[in-house]
Amino acid sequence: MIRIQVPATSANLGSGFDALGIALTMYNQVWMEESDTLEITSKDEVKIPTDESNLIFWVARRLYEECGHKLPGLKILQKNNIPMARGLGSSSACIVAGLLGANRMLGSPLSQSDLINLAAEIEGHPDNTTPAISGGLVASAIEGGRVYSVSVPVSEKIRFAVFIPPFELKTEKARAVLPKEYSREDAVYNLSRSALMTATLFSGKTENLRVAVQDRLHQPYRSGLINHYDQVFRISYELGSLGTYVSGAGPTIIAMINAADADDFRKYAVAHLKEKGIEGWRFEILNANSHGAEIVIE
Ligand code: HSE
């Protein structure tokens, strides 16, 4: 069997709506083998579709078809550590696992850039799928059906403190609350900050982050969908966050912090959540993943 390890991803980083994304050190594992029948099982308690609607299978079959082959069946074993519908790229992780696994089973006919293009087409936007494939901090744009992207490493000074709520928020719902049009002022506000974000995460000039995360395109409209939004933002800044933002479409909230402060931040963040009666939230401190999805033959 081959095993595909795919990182969680955090899109937008506040100001870079539909344009920026980062790969993180949290992973889903998928084992895959060609078979005459469809057999899908899970290594954990997470409920997954075990029929043809399973996203990994659907995507693998799509890649086979793109390459002129028919996929008769598939053995899939999933271990899902990335929580679903939380803004951490769980559906992108399935898409990337299906594409990378199927491509390898066919002897790798598609290049990394073909896979990046196909993944973005399936997901509908490139800001989770591209960093899931290439790792690092990724700026991307789609033009003529093709993804133009660059991945850069993130400064070692920065860690990502991840506050994951116990409730789901579907991307469609979080996109439905956004306005159809924005003013030039708001567009420029985000453009300048997202450019600053890219350069800042790469260079480690962390004093810029507080401004670079600011956003007028999506977070103000989505905040009402996230219970305890204001409290979690406040707690993170009280504990020294360099910049706090809604991960992807939410509801996860991420505080970028100094690596040297990680232990204290963890201790006090968990205590503050408890003290404020914010229950059931999962809290993790992650690093940026620099290499993206990996295939291991077992
Ligand atoms: N950029 C997307 C959004 C990410 O914010 O809607 C969703 O996965």
Coordinates of C-alpha atoms and ligand atoms in Angstrom, one line a residue, residues 11-12 17-19 123 125 127-128 171 175 178 218 222 248-249, ligand 1:
A11 CA -6.2 30.0 4.2
N12 CA -6.5 33.8 4.0
F17 CA -8.7 36.3 1.2
D18 CA -8.7 33.5 -1.4
A19 CA -5.1 34.3 -2.1
E123 CA -11.8 22.7 -4.7
H125 CA -10.0 28.0 -5.0
D127 CA -5.5 28.8 -1.2
N128 CA -5.7 25.5 0.7
T171 CA -17.6 27.0 3.8
R175 CA -19.2 32.5 1.9
L178 CA -20.1 38.0 2.2
H218 CA -14.5 38.5 5.1
R222 CA -18.2 36.0 9.4
G248 CA -9.9 30.0 6.2
A249 CA -13.7 30.3 6.3
Ligands
HSE1 N1 -10.6 31.3 1.0 C1 -11.7 30.5 1.4 C2 -12.7 31.3 2.1 C3 -11.2 29.4 2.2 O1 -12.3 32.1 3.0 O2 -13.9 31.2 1.9 C4 -12.3 28.4 2.5 O3 -11.8 27.1 2.6

